[in-house]
PDB file of C-alpha atoms in Angstrom:
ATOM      1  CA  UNK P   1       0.000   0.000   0.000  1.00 59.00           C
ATOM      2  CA  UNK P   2       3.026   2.328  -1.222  1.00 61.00           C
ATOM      3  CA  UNK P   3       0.051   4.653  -2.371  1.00 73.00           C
ATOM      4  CA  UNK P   4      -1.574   4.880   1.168  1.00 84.00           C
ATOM      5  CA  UNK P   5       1.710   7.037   1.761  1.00 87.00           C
ATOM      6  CA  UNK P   6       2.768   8.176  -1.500  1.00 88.00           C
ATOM      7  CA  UNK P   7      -0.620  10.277  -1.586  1.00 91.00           C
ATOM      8  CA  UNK P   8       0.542  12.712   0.463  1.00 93.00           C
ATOM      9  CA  UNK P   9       3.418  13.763  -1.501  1.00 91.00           C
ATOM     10  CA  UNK P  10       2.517  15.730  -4.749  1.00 87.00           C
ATOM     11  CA  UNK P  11       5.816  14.856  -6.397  1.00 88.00           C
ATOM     12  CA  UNK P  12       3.859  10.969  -6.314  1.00 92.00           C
ATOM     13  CA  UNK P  13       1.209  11.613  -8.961  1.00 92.00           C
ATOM     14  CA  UNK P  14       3.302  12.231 -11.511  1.00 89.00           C
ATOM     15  CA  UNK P  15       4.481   8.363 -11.407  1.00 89.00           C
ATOM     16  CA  UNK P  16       1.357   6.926 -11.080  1.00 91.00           C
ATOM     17  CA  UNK P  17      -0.879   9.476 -13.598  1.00 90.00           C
ATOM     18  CA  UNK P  18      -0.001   6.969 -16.484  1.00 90.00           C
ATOM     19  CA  UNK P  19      -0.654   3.653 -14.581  1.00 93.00           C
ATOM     20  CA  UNK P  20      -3.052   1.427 -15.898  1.00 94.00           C
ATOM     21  CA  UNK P  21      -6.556   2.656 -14.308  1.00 94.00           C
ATOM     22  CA  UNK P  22      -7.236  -0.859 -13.102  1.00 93.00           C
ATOM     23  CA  UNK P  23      -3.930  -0.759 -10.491  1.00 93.00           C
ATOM     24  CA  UNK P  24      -5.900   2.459  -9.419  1.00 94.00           C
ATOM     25  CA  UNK P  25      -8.725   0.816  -8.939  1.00 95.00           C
ATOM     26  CA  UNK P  26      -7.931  -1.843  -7.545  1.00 94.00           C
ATOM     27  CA  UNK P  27      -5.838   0.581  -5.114  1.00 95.00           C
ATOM     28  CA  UNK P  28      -9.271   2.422  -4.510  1.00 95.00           C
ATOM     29  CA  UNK P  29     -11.225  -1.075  -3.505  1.00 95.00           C
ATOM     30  CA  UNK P  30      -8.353  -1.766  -0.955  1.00 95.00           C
ATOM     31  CA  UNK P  31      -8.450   1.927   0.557  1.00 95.00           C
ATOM     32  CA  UNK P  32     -12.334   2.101   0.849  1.00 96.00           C
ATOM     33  CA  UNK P  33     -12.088  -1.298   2.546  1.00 96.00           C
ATOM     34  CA  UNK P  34      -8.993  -0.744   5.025  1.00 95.00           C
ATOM     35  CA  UNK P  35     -11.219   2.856   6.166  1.00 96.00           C
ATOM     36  CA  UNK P  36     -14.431   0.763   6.333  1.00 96.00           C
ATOM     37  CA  UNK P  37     -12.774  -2.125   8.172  1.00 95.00           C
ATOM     38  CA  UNK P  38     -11.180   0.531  10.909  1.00 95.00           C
ATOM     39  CA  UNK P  39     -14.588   2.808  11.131  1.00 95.00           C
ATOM     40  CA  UNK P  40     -16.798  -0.181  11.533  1.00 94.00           C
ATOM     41  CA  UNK P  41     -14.332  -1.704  14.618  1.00 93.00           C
ATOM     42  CA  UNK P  42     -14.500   2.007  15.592  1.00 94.00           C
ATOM     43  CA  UNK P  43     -18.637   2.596  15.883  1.00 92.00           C
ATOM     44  CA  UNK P  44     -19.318  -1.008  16.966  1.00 90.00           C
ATOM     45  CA  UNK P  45     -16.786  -0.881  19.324  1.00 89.00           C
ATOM     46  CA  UNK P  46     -18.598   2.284  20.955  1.00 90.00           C
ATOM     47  CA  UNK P  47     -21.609   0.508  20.878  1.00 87.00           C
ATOM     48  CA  UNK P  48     -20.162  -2.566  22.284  1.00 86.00           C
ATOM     49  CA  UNK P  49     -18.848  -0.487  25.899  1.00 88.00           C
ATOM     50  CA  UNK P  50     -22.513   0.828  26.646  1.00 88.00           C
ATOM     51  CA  UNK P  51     -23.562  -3.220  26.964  1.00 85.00           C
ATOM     52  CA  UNK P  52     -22.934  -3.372  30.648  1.00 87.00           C
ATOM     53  CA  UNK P  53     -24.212   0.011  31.213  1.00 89.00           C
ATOM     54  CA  UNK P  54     -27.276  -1.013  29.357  1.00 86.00           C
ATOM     55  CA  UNK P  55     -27.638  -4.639  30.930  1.00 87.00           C
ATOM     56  CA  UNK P  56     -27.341  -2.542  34.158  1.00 89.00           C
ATOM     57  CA  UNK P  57     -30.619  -0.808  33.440  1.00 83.00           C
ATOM     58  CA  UNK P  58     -32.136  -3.996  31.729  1.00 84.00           C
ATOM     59  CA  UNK P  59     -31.784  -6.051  35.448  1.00 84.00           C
ATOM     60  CA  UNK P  60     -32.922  -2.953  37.739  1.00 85.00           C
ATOM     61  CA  UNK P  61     -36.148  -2.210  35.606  1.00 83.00           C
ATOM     62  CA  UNK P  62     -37.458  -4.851  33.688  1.00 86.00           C
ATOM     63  CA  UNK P  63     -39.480  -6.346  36.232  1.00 85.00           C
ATOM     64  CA  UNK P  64     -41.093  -2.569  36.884  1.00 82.00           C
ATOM     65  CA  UNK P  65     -41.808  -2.950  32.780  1.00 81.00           C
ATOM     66  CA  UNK P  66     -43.350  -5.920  32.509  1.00 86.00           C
ATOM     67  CA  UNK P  67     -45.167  -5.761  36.029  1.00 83.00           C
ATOM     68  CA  UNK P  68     -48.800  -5.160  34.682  1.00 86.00           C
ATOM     69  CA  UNK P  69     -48.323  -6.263  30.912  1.00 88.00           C
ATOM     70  CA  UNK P  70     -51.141  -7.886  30.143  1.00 91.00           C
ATOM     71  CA  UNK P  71     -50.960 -11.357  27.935  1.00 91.00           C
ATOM     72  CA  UNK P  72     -50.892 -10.446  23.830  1.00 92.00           C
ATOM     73  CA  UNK P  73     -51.737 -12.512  20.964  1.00 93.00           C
ATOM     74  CA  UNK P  74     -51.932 -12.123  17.448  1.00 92.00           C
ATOM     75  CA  UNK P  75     -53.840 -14.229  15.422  1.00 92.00           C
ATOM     76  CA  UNK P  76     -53.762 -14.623  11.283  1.00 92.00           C
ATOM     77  CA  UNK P  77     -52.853 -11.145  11.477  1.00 90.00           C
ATOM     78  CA  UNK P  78     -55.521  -9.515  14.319  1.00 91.00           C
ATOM     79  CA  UNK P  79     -55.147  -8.623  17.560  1.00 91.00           C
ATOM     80  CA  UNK P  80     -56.943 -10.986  20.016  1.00 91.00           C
ATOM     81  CA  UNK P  81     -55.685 -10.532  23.201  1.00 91.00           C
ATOM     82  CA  UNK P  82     -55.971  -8.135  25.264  1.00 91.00           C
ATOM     83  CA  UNK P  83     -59.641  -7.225  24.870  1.00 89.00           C
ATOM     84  CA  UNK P  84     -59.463  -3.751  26.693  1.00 89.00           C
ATOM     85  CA  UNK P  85     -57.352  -1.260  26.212  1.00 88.00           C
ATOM     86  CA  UNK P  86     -53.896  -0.972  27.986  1.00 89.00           C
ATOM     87  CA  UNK P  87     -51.349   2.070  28.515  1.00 87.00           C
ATOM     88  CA  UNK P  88     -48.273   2.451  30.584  1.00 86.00           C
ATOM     89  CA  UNK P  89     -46.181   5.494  30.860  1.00 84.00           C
ATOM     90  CA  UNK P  90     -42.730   6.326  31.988  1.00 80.00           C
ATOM     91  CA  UNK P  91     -42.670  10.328  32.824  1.00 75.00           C
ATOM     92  CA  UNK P  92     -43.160  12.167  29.518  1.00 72.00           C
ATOM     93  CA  UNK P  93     -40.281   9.972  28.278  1.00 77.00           C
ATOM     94  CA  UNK P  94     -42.300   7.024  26.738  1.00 84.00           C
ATOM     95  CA  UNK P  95     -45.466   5.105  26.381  1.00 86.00           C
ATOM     96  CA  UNK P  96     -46.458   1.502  26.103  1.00 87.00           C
ATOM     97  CA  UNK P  97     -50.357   1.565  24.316  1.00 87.00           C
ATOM     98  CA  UNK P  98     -52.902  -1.452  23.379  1.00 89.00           C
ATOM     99  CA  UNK P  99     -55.916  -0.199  21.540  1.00 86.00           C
ATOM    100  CA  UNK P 100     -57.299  -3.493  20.722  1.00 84.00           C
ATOM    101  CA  UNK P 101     -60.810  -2.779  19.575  1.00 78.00           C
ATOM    102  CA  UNK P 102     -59.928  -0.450  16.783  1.00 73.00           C
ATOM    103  CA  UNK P 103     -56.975   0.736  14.613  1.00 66.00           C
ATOM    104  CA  UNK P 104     -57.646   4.611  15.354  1.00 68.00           C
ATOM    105  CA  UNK P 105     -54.629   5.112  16.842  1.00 67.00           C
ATOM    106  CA  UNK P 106     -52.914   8.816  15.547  1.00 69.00           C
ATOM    107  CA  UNK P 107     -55.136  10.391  17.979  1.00 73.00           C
ATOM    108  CA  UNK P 108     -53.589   8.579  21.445  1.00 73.00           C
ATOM    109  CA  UNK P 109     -50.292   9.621  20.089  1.00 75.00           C
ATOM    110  CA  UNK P 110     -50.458  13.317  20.243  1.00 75.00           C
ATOM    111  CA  UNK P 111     -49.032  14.405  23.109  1.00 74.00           C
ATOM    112  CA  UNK P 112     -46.493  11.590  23.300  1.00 79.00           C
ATOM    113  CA  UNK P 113     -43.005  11.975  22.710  1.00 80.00           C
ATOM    114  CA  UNK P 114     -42.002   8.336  22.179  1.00 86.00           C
ATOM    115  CA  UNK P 115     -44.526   5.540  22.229  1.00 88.00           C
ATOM    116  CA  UNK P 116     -45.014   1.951  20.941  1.00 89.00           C
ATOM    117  CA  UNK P 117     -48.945   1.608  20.051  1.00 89.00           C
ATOM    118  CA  UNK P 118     -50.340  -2.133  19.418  1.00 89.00           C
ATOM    119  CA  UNK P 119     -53.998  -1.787  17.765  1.00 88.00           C
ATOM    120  CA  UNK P 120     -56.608  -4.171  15.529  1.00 89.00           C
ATOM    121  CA  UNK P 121     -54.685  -4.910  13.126  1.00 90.00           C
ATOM    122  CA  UNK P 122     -51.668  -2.451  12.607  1.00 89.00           C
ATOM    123  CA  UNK P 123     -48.371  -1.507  15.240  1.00 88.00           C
ATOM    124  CA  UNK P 124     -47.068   2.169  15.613  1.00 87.00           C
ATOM    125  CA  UNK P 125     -43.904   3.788  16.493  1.00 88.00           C
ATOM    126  CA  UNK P 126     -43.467   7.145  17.741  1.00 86.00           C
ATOM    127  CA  UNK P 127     -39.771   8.758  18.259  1.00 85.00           C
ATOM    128  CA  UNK P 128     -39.121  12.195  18.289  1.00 82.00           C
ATOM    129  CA  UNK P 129     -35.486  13.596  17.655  1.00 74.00           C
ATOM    130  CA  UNK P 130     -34.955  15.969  20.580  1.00 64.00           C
ATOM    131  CA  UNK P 131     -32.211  18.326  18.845  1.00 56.00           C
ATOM    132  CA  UNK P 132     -34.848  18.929  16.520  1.00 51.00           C
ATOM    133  CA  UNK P 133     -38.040  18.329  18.030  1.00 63.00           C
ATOM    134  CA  UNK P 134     -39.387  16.788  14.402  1.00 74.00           C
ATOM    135  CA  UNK P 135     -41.354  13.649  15.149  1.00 79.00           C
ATOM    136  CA  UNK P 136     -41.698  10.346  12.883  1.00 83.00           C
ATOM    137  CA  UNK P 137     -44.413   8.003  13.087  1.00 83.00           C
ATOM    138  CA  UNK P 138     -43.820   4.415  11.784  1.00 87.00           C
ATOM    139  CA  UNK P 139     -46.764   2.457  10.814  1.00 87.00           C
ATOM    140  CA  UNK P 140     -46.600  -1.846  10.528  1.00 89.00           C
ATOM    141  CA  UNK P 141     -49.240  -4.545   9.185  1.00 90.00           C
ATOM    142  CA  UNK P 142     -49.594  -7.567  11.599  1.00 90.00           C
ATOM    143  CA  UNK P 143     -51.080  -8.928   8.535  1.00 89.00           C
ATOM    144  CA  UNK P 144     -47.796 -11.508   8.005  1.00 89.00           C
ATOM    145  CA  UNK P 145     -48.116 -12.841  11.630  1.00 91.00           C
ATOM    146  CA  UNK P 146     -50.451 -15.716  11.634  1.00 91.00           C
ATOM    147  CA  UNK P 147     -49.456 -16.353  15.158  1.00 93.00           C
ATOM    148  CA  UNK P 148     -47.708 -14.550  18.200  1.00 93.00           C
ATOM    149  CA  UNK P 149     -48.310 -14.398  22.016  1.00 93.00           C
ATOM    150  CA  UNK P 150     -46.565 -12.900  24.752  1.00 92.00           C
ATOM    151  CA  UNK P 151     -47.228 -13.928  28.240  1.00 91.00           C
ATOM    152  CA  UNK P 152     -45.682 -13.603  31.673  1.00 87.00           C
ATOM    153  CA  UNK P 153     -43.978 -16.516  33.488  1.00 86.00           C
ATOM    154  CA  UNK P 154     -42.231 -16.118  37.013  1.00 82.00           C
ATOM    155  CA  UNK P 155     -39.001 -14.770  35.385  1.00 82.00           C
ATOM    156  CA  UNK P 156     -40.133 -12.566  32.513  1.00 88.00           C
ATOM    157  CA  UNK P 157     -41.846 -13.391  29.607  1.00 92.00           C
ATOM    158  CA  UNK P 158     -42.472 -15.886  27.379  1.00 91.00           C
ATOM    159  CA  UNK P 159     -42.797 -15.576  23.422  1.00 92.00           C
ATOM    160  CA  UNK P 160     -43.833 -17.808  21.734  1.00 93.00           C
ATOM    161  CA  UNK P 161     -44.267 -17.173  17.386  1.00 90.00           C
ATOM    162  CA  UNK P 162     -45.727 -19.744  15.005  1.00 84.00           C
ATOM    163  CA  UNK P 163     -43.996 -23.066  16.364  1.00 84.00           C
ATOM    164  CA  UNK P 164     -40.990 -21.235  18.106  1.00 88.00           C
ATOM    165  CA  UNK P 165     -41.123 -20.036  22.061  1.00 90.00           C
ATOM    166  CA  UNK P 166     -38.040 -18.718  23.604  1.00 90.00           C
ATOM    167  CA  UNK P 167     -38.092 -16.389  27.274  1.00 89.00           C
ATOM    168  CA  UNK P 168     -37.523 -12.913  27.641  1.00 91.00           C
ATOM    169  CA  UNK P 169     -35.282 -12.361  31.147  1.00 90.00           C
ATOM    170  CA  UNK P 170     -32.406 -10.071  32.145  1.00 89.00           C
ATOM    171  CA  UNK P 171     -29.916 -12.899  31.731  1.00 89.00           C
ATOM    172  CA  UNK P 172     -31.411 -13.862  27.928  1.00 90.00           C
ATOM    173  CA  UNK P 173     -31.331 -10.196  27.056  1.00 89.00           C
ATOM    174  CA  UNK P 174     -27.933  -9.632  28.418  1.00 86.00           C
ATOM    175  CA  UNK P 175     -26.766 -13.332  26.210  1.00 87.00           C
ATOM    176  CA  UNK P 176     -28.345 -11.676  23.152  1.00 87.00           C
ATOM    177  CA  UNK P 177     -26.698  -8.559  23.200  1.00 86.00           C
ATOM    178  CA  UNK P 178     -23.322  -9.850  23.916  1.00 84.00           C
ATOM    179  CA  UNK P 179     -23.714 -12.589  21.376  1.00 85.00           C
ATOM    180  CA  UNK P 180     -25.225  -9.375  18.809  1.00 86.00           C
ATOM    181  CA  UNK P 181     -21.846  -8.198  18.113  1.00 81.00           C
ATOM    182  CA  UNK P 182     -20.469 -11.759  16.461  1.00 81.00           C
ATOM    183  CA  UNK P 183     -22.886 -10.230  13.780  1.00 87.00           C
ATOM    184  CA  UNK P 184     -22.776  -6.642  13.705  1.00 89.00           C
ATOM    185  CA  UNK P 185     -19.007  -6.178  13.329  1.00 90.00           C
ATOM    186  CA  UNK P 186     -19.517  -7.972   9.524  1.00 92.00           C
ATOM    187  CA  UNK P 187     -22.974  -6.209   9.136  1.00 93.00           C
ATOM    188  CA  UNK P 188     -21.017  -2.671   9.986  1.00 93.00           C
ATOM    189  CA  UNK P 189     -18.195  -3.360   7.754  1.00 95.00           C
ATOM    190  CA  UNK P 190     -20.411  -4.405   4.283  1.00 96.00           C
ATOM    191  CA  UNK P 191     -22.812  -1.155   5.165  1.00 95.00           C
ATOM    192  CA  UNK P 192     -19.749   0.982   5.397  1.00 95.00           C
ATOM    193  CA  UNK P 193     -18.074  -0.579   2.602  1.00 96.00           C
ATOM    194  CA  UNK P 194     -21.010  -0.115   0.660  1.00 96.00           C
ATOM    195  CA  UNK P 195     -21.906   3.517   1.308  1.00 96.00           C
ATOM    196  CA  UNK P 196     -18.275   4.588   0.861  1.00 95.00           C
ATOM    197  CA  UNK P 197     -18.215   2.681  -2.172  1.00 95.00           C
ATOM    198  CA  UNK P 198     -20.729   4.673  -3.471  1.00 96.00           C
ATOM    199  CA  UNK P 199     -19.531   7.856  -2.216  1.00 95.00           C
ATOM    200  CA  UNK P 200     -16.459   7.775  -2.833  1.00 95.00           C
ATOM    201  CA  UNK P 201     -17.248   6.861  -6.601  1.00 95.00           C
ATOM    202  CA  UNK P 202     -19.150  10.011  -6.554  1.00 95.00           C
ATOM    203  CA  UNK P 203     -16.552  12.339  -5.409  1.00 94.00           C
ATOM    204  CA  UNK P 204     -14.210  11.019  -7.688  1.00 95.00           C
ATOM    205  CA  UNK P 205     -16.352  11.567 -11.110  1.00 94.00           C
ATOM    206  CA  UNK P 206     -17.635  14.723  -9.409  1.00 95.00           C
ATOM    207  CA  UNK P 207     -14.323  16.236  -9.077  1.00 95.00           C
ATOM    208  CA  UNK P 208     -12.877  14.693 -12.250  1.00 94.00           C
ATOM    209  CA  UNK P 209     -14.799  17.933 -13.802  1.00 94.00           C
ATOM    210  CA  UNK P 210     -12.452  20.084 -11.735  1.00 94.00           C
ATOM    211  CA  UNK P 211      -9.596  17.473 -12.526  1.00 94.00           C
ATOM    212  CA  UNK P 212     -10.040  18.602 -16.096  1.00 94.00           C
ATOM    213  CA  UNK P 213     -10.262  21.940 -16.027  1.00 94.00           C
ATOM    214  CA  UNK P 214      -7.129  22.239 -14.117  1.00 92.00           C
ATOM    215  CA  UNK P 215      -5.709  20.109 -16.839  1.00 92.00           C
ATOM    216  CA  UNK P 216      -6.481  22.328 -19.722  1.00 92.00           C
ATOM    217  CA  UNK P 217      -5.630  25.453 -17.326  1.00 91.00           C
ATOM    218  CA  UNK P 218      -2.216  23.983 -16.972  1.00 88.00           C
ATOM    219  CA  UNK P 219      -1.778  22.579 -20.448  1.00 87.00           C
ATOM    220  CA  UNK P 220      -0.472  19.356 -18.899  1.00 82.00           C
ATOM    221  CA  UNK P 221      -2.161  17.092 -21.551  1.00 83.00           C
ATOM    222  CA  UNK P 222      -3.466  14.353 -19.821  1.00 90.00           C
ATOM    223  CA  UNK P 223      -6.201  12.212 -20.663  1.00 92.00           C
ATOM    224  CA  UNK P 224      -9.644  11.304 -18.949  1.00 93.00           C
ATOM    225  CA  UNK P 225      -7.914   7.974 -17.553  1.00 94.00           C
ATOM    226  CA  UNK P 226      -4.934   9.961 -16.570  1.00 94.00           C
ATOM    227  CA  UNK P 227      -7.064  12.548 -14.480  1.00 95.00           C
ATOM    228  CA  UNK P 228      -8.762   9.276 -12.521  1.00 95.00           C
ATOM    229  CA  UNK P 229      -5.606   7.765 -11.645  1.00 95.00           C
ATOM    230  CA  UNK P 230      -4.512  11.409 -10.217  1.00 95.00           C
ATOM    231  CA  UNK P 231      -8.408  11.819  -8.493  1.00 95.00           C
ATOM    232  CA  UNK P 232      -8.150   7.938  -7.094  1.00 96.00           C
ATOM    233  CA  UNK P 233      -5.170   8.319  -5.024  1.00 96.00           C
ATOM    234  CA  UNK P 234      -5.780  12.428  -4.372  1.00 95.00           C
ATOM    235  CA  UNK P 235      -8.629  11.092  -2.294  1.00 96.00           C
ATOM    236  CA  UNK P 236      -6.621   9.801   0.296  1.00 96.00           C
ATOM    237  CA  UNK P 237      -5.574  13.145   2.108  1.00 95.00           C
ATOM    238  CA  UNK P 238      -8.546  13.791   2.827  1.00 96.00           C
ATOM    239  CA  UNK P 239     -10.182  10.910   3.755  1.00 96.00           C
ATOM    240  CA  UNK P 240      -7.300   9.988   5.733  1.00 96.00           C
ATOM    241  CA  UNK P 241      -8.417  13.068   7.830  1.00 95.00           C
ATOM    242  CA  UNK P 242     -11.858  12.043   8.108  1.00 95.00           C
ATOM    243  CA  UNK P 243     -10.770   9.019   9.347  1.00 95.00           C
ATOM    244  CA  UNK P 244      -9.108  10.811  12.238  1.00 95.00           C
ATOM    245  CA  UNK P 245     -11.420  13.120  13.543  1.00 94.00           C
ATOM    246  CA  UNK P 246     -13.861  10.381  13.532  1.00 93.00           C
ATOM    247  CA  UNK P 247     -11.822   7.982  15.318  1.00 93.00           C
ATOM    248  CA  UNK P 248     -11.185  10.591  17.816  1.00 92.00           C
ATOM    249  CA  UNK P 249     -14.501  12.029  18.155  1.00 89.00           C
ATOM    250  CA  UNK P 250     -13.635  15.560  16.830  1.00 90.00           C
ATOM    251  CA  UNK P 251     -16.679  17.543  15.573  1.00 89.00           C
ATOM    252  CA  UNK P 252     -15.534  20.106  12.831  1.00 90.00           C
ATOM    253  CA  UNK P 253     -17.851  22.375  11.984  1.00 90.00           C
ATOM    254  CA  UNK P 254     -18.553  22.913   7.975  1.00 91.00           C
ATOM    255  CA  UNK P 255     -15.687  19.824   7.688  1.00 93.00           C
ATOM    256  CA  UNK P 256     -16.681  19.560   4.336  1.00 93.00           C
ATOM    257  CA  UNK P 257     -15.445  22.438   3.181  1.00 95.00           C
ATOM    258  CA  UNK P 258     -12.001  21.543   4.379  1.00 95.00           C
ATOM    259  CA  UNK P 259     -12.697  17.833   2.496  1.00 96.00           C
ATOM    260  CA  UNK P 260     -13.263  20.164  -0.861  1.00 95.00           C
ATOM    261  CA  UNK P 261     -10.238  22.225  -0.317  1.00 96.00           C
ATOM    262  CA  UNK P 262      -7.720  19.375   0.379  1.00 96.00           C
ATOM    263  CA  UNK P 263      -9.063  17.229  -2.345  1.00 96.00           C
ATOM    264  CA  UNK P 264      -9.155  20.325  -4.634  1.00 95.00           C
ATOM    265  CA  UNK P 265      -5.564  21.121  -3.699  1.00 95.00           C
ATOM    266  CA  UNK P 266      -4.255  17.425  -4.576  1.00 95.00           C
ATOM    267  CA  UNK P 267      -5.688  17.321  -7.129  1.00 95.00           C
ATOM    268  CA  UNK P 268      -4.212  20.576  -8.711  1.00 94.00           C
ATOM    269  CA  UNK P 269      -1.110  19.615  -6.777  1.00 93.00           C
ATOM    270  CA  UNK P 270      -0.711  16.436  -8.204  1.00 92.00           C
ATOM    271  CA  UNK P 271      -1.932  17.272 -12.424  1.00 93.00           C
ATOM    272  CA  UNK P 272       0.993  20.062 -11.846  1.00 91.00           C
ATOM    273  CA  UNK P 273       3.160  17.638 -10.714  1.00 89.00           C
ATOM    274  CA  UNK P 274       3.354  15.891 -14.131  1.00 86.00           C
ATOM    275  CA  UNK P 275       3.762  18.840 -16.030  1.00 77.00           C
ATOM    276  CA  UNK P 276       6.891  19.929 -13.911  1.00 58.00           C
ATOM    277  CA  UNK P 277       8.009  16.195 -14.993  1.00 56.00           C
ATOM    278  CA  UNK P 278       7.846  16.971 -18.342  1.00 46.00           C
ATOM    279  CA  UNK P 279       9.467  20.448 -18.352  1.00 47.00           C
ATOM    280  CA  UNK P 280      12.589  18.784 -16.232  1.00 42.00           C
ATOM    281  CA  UNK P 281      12.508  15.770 -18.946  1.00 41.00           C
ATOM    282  CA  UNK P 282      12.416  18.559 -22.395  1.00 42.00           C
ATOM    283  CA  UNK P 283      15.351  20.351 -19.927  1.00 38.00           C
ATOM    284  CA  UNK P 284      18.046  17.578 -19.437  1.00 48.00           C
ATOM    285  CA  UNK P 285      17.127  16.443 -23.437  1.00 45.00           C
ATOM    286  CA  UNK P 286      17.586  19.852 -24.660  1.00 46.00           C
TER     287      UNK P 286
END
């Protein structure tokens, strides 16, 4: 990964401009993957240290929860059980609500920050983003689940869907969520990979328009395939310092700008670059 490094000097793009564009690319698959591999260890990792701090909460208040929760079933896609109507609140922070007799439920939600609503034949959920105070409403069919009942049992709850039951406890929850991560670590890293795939892509074809300008600005005659090879491996300044600041938690305000400006300036830096090559070649053959 000679390039990883290399990027950073301008004097670099003038021996890789002419490369074949599938070295570059291939460059560009390994890069997107090494920042995807160390972002997605990075955020999952975060996630991972609240567990205990979450399990914490999970063993001092899930009984409190589930104290009054009445039994629930769901049957060929309709609520059956309970048969009267059931809410539980927790300050103004969230509500639990079971509107089983109709499916009228947009009403019962005003007023409600957060809430999880269970009607007829249809499942709600409210969040609202506090930095913005803009609130989403997600509405679900129970019309796939032809059967489903929750009921309590001396530790918890049991669950039992179609032909499966499994308990819900503070000791199954805490299992789960420490077992989670065996699968979110790969899950993280193909998302990531993904998205900057994509983005990344963009960026580069987005800025090859800039690319080109600066080429016929500087008269350094290089073709479309040369400018990509230049734009591939100009990206890595930048991202590099993405990279950072996210690993380290740093919040930059209008960081973007500073992404445009560094990948801007390699990019001129490094088209320039192989025009000063060719001046010192035509010098030592003259």
């Amino acid at each position: 990964m000679f390039g990883l490094t290399g990027s950073f000097n301008s004097k670099f793009y003038s021996k890789i401009a002419k490369q074949p564009l599938g070295k570059s690319v291939g460059f560009l698959i390994l890069f997107i993957a090494l920042i995807s591999l160390v972002l997605s260890l990075k955020h999952v990792g975060d996630l991972k240290s609240k567990v205990p701090e979450v399990t914490a909460w999970v063993h001092k208040n899930f009984e409190n929860i589930i104290s009054d929760l009445p039994d629930i079933e769901v049957k060929d896609g309709k609520l059956t059980l309970p048969r009267n109507p059931y809410i539980k609140e927790w300050d103004d922070k969230f509500a639990v609500i079971i509107r089983p007799q109709d499916d009228n439920f947009y009403g019962v939600l005003e007023g409600k920050a957060n809430a999880f609503v269970l009607s007829k034949t249809k499942m709600a959920i409210k969040s609202t983003k506090s930095d913005f105070e803009q609130s989403e409403i997600k509405t679900y069919s129970l019309e796939q689940i032809e059967y489903l009942k929750i009921s309590r049992i001396e530790s918890g709850l049991e669950v039992t869907f179609g032909a499966k039951a499994f308990e819900v406890t503070p000791p199954t929850i805490e299992s789960f969520l420490r077992k989670m991560f065996l699968y979110v670590y790969p899950i993280a890293f193909l998302w990531l990979l993904l998205a900057y795939s994509f983005v990344k892509t963009s960026h580069l074809l987005i800025f090859s328009i800039f690319s080109a300008i600066v080429n016929n600005q500087l008269k350094a005659s290089l073709d479309y395939a040369n400018l990509i090879n230049i734009g591939i491996y100009a990206l890595v300044p930048p991202v590099v310092l993405a990279v950072v600041f996210e690993v380290l938690g740093l919040k930059v305000p209008m960081f973007w700008l500073i992404y445009c400006v560094v990948y801007g300036l390699y990019l001129y830096l490094g088209i320039k670059s192989t025009q000063d090559q060719v001046e010192v070649l035509e010098v030592r053959n003259g």
